[in-house]
Amino acid sequence: MNVVRLQNSHQEFTVGKILCVGRNYAEHAKEMNAAVPEAPVFFLKPSTAIIRNGESVVIPPISSDVHHEVEMTLLIGTGGKNISLDHALTHVAGYGIGLDMTMRDVQAEAKKKSLPWTLAKGFDTSAPLSEFVSAARVRNPNELDVRLAVNGVARQSSNTRNFIFSVQHLVSYISRFFTLESGDVLFTGTPEGVGPVRSGDRLEATLADGATMLATLTVQVR
Ligand code: MG
């Protein structure tokens, strides 16, 4: 369940930690009425939350407001601690597209009570992941198009050049506190345009470099 693969390669990685960035686009922070953070805000999802292309997001019965958050993902190839900004990209094996599915009502309640987001963010099927494109094929991870369509209608569209914290900054910063291991996955934050999904919806997420499609992910909502 928690093994991921690089495109056009037989190399397999067993996913360990899934680290997620809470706010990494100023426009999304604004729509959530949240301040632009001075340092990256992180939370974790368990690897059991992963689903793949063609599988289904299952809405837990405790929520009536599950939201999509499309995000560029990256796969750590070489682990490390206290990774410098200069070396950060050499630790990345590949890039992909993912969905940080979120029970927004459960998260709002947790925020109100200053409780953790674990349930709201880490439930089964909350981490749909595409295959990863080899980092060698990516010109600049801080200049890629991140898009999501729901039932064929565009919902989220941005570019990683709008990141508050670059890929290098995220990898370097988090490695000061969490030892990174081969197979760890990082969700890099969602742009503006998050919104609710309903049973029967079809979500299509893409990562592209201009006209070059790098990764695609399609899941249904149940
Ligand atoms: Mg997110």
mmCIF file of C-alpha atoms and ligand atoms in Angstrom:
data_model
loop_
_atom_site.group_PDB
_atom_site.id
_atom_site.type_symbol
_atom_site.label_atom_id
_atom_site.label_comp_id
_atom_site.label_asym_id
_atom_site.label_seq_id
_atom_site.Cartn_x
_atom_site.Cartn_y
_atom_site.Cartn_z
ATOM 1 C CA MET A 1 0.000 0.000 0.000
ATOM 2 C CA ASN A 2 2.731 2.445 0.927
ATOM 3 C CA VAL A 3 5.230 1.657 -1.861
ATOM 4 C CA VAL A 4 5.685 4.377 -4.510
ATOM 5 C CA ARG A 5 7.516 4.256 -7.808
ATOM 6 C CA LEU A 6 9.443 6.660 -10.001
ATOM 7 C CA GLN A 7 8.042 6.971 -13.557
ATOM 8 C CA ASN A 8 9.954 4.934 -16.170
ATOM 9 C CA SER A 9 11.974 3.200 -13.489
ATOM 10 C CA HIS A 10 11.810 0.020 -11.472
ATOM 11 C CA GLN A 11 13.029 1.856 -8.411
ATOM 12 C CA GLU A 12 10.585 1.464 -5.529
ATOM 13 C CA PHE A 13 10.422 3.441 -2.316
ATOM 14 C CA THR A 14 8.582 2.467 0.840
ATOM 15 C CA VAL A 15 6.949 5.617 2.181
ATOM 16 C CA GLY A 16 7.893 6.474 5.746
ATOM 17 C CA LYS A 17 6.810 9.919 6.906
ATOM 18 C CA ILE A 18 4.445 12.135 4.966
ATOM 19 C CA LEU A 19 5.305 15.701 5.913
ATOM 20 C CA CYS A 20 2.859 18.429 4.866
ATOM 21 C CA VAL A 21 3.221 22.194 4.783
ATOM 22 C CA GLY A 22 0.233 24.093 6.152
ATOM 23 C CA ARG A 23 0.541 27.404 4.298
ATOM 24 C CA ASN A 24 2.897 27.990 1.422
ATOM 25 C CA TYR A 25 0.952 30.316 -0.898
ATOM 26 C CA ALA A 26 0.020 33.815 0.307
ATOM 27 C CA GLU A 27 -3.327 33.750 -1.550
ATOM 28 C CA HIS A 28 -4.370 30.536 0.243
ATOM 29 C CA ALA A 29 -3.369 31.961 3.650
ATOM 30 C CA LYS A 30 -5.617 34.929 2.800
ATOM 31 C CA GLU A 31 -8.636 32.767 1.878
ATOM 32 C CA MET A 32 -8.246 30.872 5.194
ATOM 33 C CA ASN A 33 -8.021 34.188 7.122
ATOM 34 C CA ALA A 34 -4.598 33.038 8.332
ATOM 35 C CA ALA A 35 -1.406 35.042 8.645
ATOM 36 C CA VAL A 36 1.472 34.460 6.218
ATOM 37 C CA PRO A 37 3.847 32.379 8.361
ATOM 38 C CA GLU A 38 7.415 33.428 9.146
ATOM 39 C CA ALA A 39 8.568 29.794 9.206
ATOM 40 C CA PRO A 40 6.958 26.797 7.478
ATOM 41 C CA VAL A 41 4.111 25.163 9.448
ATOM 42 C CA PHE A 42 4.250 21.364 9.264
ATOM 43 C CA PHE A 43 1.941 18.486 10.074
ATOM 44 C CA LEU A 44 2.116 14.730 9.383
ATOM 45 C CA LYS A 45 -0.090 12.193 7.640
ATOM 46 C CA PRO A 46 0.372 8.437 8.157
ATOM 47 C CA SER A 47 1.456 6.367 5.139
ATOM 48 C CA THR A 48 -1.819 4.411 5.457
ATOM 49 C CA ALA A 49 -3.585 7.535 4.102
ATOM 50 C CA ILE A 50 -2.081 6.987 0.631
ATOM 51 C CA ILE A 51 -4.222 6.074 -2.359
ATOM 52 C CA ARG A 52 -3.174 5.979 -6.003
ATOM 53 C CA ASN A 53 -4.342 7.004 -9.421
ATOM 54 C CA GLY A 54 -7.772 5.478 -10.141
ATOM 55 C CA GLU A 55 -8.660 4.807 -6.514
ATOM 56 C CA SER A 56 -11.347 6.508 -4.396
ATOM 57 C CA VAL A 57 -11.383 9.082 -1.634
ATOM 58 C CA VAL A 58 -13.839 7.835 0.983
ATOM 59 C CA ILE A 59 -15.566 10.633 2.921
ATOM 60 C CA PRO A 60 -15.640 9.705 6.635
ATOM 61 C CA PRO A 61 -19.174 9.779 8.085
ATOM 62 C CA ILE A 62 -18.167 12.376 10.732
ATOM 63 C CA SER A 63 -17.615 15.048 8.061
ATOM 64 C CA SER A 64 -19.963 16.927 5.776
ATOM 65 C CA ASP A 65 -17.271 19.262 4.417
ATOM 66 C CA VAL A 66 -14.275 17.431 2.917
ATOM 67 C CA HIS A 67 -12.111 19.808 0.865
ATOM 68 C CA HIS A 68 -9.617 19.265 -1.950
ATOM 69 C CA GLU A 69 -6.150 20.795 -1.640
ATOM 70 C CA VAL A 70 -3.989 20.131 -4.702
ATOM 71 C CA GLU A 71 -0.265 20.208 -3.937
ATOM 72 C CA MET A 72 3.047 19.450 -5.572
ATOM 73 C CA THR A 73 4.623 16.505 -3.794
ATOM 74 C CA LEU A 74 8.219 15.414 -3.600
ATOM 75 C CA LEU A 75 9.874 12.122 -2.800
ATOM 76 C CA ILE A 76 13.049 12.038 -0.749
ATOM 77 C CA GLY A 77 15.666 9.806 -2.378
ATOM 78 C CA THR A 78 18.618 10.350 -0.055
ATOM 79 C CA GLY A 79 17.994 10.928 3.613
ATOM 80 C CA GLY A 80 19.780 13.400 5.827
ATOM 81 C CA LYS A 81 19.717 15.781 8.749
ATOM 82 C CA ASN A 82 20.608 19.480 8.836
ATOM 83 C CA ILE A 83 20.584 19.559 5.036
ATOM 84 C CA SER A 84 21.937 22.835 3.661
ATOM 85 C CA LEU A 85 19.974 24.984 1.203
ATOM 86 C CA ASP A 86 22.668 24.337 -1.406
ATOM 87 C CA HIS A 87 22.355 20.549 -1.147
ATOM 88 C CA ALA A 88 18.586 20.320 -0.593
ATOM 89 C CA LEU A 89 17.611 19.431 -4.186
ATOM 90 C CA THR A 90 20.159 16.587 -4.348
ATOM 91 C CA HIS A 91 18.096 14.778 -1.686
ATOM 92 C CA VAL A 92 14.962 14.759 -3.874
ATOM 93 C CA ALA A 93 14.385 11.680 -6.072
ATOM 94 C CA GLY A 94 11.244 12.907 -7.800
ATOM 95 C CA TYR A 95 8.278 15.250 -7.992
ATOM 96 C CA GLY A 96 4.583 14.484 -8.306
ATOM 97 C CA ILE A 97 1.105 15.824 -7.692
ATOM 98 C CA GLY A 98 -1.037 14.976 -4.686
ATOM 99 C CA LEU A 99 -4.212 15.883 -2.865
ATOM 100 C CA ASP A 100 -4.203 16.861 0.807
ATOM 101 C CA MET A 101 -7.830 15.859 1.438
ATOM 102 C CA THR A 102 -9.076 17.685 4.515
ATOM 103 C CA MET A 103 -12.171 17.391 6.700
ATOM 104 C CA ARG A 104 -12.564 21.182 6.929
ATOM 105 C CA ASP A 105 -15.344 21.060 9.529
ATOM 106 C CA VAL A 106 -13.306 18.733 11.768
ATOM 107 C CA GLN A 107 -10.217 20.909 11.259
ATOM 108 C CA ALA A 108 -12.150 24.111 12.094
ATOM 109 C CA GLU A 109 -13.380 22.517 15.323
ATOM 110 C CA ALA A 110 -9.813 21.431 16.192
ATOM 111 C CA LYS A 111 -8.484 24.939 15.473
ATOM 112 C CA LYS A 112 -11.155 26.437 17.729
ATOM 113 C CA LYS A 113 -10.136 24.132 20.601
ATOM 114 C CA SER A 114 -6.379 24.382 19.859
ATOM 115 C CA LEU A 115 -6.311 20.617 19.224
ATOM 116 C CA PRO A 116 -4.179 18.749 16.651
ATOM 117 C CA TRP A 117 -5.295 18.324 13.018
ATOM 118 C CA THR A 118 -4.443 14.617 12.895
ATOM 119 C CA LEU A 119 -7.969 13.320 12.338
ATOM 120 C CA ALA A 120 -8.914 16.123 9.918
ATOM 121 C CA LYS A 121 -5.828 15.538 7.751
ATOM 122 C CA GLY A 122 -4.681 11.950 8.253
ATOM 123 C CA PHE A 123 -7.729 9.726 7.747
ATOM 124 C CA ASP A 124 -7.624 6.749 5.332
ATOM 125 C CA THR A 125 -7.622 7.905 1.658
ATOM 126 C CA SER A 126 -6.635 11.489 2.608
ATOM 127 C CA ALA A 127 -3.366 11.338 0.640
ATOM 128 C CA PRO A 128 -3.915 10.545 -3.073
ATOM 129 C CA LEU A 129 -0.490 10.481 -4.804
ATOM 130 C CA SER A 130 0.513 10.397 -8.466
ATOM 131 C CA GLU A 131 3.606 8.599 -9.663
ATOM 132 C CA PHE A 132 6.769 10.649 -9.238
ATOM 133 C CA VAL A 133 8.711 12.019 -12.195
ATOM 134 C CA SER A 134 12.460 11.718 -11.773
ATOM 135 C CA ALA A 135 14.042 14.916 -10.409
ATOM 136 C CA ALA A 136 16.534 14.705 -13.287
ATOM 137 C CA ARG A 137 13.655 15.534 -15.660
ATOM 138 C CA VAL A 138 12.565 18.631 -13.724
ATOM 139 C CA ARG A 139 14.227 21.873 -14.794
ATOM 140 C CA ASN A 140 13.194 23.942 -11.769
ATOM 141 C CA PRO A 141 10.762 22.644 -9.103
ATOM 142 C CA ASN A 142 10.058 26.248 -8.069
ATOM 143 C CA GLU A 143 8.477 26.991 -11.450
ATOM 144 C CA LEU A 144 5.847 24.317 -12.123
ATOM 145 C CA ASP A 145 2.107 24.550 -12.824
ATOM 146 C CA VAL A 146 -0.148 22.968 -10.192
ATOM 147 C CA ARG A 147 -3.777 22.454 -11.253
ATOM 148 C CA LEU A 148 -6.947 20.706 -10.192
ATOM 149 C CA ALA A 149 -10.207 20.193 -12.063
ATOM 150 C CA VAL A 150 -13.344 18.765 -10.461
ATOM 151 C CA ASN A 151 -15.726 17.064 -12.914
ATOM 152 C CA GLY A 152 -13.848 18.804 -15.730
ATOM 153 C CA VAL A 153 -14.170 22.315 -14.244
ATOM 154 C CA ALA A 154 -10.957 24.149 -13.169
ATOM 155 C CA ARG A 155 -10.906 24.717 -9.405
ATOM 156 C CA GLN A 156 -7.280 25.423 -8.465
ATOM 157 C CA SER A 157 -4.491 26.744 -10.676
ATOM 158 C CA SER A 158 -1.183 28.235 -9.631
ATOM 159 C CA ASN A 159 2.548 27.901 -10.084
ATOM 160 C CA THR A 160 5.170 26.921 -7.549
ATOM 161 C CA ARG A 161 6.918 30.240 -8.223
ATOM 162 C CA ASN A 162 4.215 31.601 -5.873
ATOM 163 C CA PHE A 163 5.567 29.533 -2.966
ATOM 164 C CA ILE A 164 6.278 31.459 0.220
ATOM 165 C CA PHE A 165 9.055 28.919 0.976
ATOM 166 C CA SER A 166 11.011 27.308 -1.887
ATOM 167 C CA VAL A 167 11.541 23.556 -2.175
ATOM 168 C CA GLN A 168 15.134 24.083 -0.976
ATOM 169 C CA HIS A 169 13.933 26.042 2.060
ATOM 170 C CA LEU A 170 11.291 23.425 2.991
ATOM 171 C CA VAL A 171 13.706 20.463 2.769
ATOM 172 C CA SER A 172 16.497 22.280 4.592
ATOM 173 C CA TYR A 173 14.236 23.661 7.334
ATOM 174 C CA ILE A 174 12.353 20.442 8.146
ATOM 175 C CA SER A 175 15.588 18.407 8.178
ATOM 176 C CA ARG A 176 16.750 20.446 11.174
ATOM 177 C CA PHE A 177 13.997 18.838 13.260
ATOM 178 C CA PHE A 178 13.050 15.583 11.481
ATOM 179 C CA THR A 179 15.712 13.270 10.058
ATOM 180 C CA LEU A 180 14.684 12.718 6.456
ATOM 181 C CA GLU A 181 14.804 9.165 5.114
ATOM 182 C CA SER A 182 14.619 7.697 1.633
ATOM 183 C CA GLY A 183 10.912 7.246 0.858
ATOM 184 C CA ASP A 184 9.657 10.193 2.883
ATOM 185 C CA VAL A 185 7.098 12.302 1.008
ATOM 186 C CA LEU A 186 6.568 16.044 1.335
ATOM 187 C CA PHE A 187 3.330 17.868 0.432
ATOM 188 C CA THR A 188 4.377 21.427 -0.414
ATOM 189 C CA GLY A 189 1.171 23.343 0.389
ATOM 190 C CA THR A 190 -1.935 24.246 -1.591
ATOM 191 C CA PRO A 191 -2.706 27.362 -3.625
ATOM 192 C CA GLU A 192 -5.977 29.301 -3.334
ATOM 193 C CA GLY A 193 -9.258 27.823 -4.554
ATOM 194 C CA VAL A 194 -9.773 25.010 -2.046
ATOM 195 C CA GLY A 195 -13.368 23.810 -1.788
ATOM 196 C CA PRO A 196 -15.732 20.978 -0.932
ATOM 197 C CA VAL A 197 -16.071 17.679 -2.786
ATOM 198 C CA ARG A 198 -19.144 15.451 -3.027
ATOM 199 C CA SER A 199 -19.729 11.772 -3.497
ATOM 200 C CA GLY A 200 -19.383 10.981 -7.215
ATOM 201 C CA ASP A 201 -16.946 13.826 -7.984
ATOM 202 C CA ARG A 202 -13.989 13.132 -10.242
ATOM 203 C CA LEU A 203 -10.783 14.974 -9.274
ATOM 204 C CA GLU A 204 -8.040 15.455 -11.875
ATOM 205 C CA ALA A 205 -4.758 16.950 -10.657
ATOM 206 C CA THR A 206 -1.753 17.790 -12.813
ATOM 207 C CA LEU A 207 1.840 18.958 -12.465
ATOM 208 C CA ALA A 208 3.297 20.544 -15.593
ATOM 209 C CA ASP A 209 6.266 22.536 -16.805
ATOM 210 C CA GLY A 210 4.626 24.827 -19.363
ATOM 211 C CA ALA A 211 3.421 22.531 -22.161
ATOM 212 C CA THR A 212 5.178 19.472 -20.701
ATOM 213 C CA MET A 213 2.954 17.304 -18.513
ATOM 214 C CA LEU A 214 5.018 15.787 -15.699
ATOM 215 C CA ALA A 215 2.469 13.971 -13.526
ATOM 216 C CA THR A 216 -1.278 13.378 -13.457
ATOM 217 C CA LEU A 217 -3.610 11.978 -10.825
ATOM 218 C CA THR A 218 -7.294 11.068 -11.152
ATOM 219 C CA VAL A 219 -9.418 9.910 -8.233
ATOM 220 C CA GLN A 220 -13.150 9.556 -7.559
ATOM 221 C CA VAL A 221 -14.942 10.600 -4.403
ATOM 222 C CA ARG A 222 -17.122 8.001 -2.684
HETATM 223 MG MG MG B 1 -2.549 21.271 2.467
#
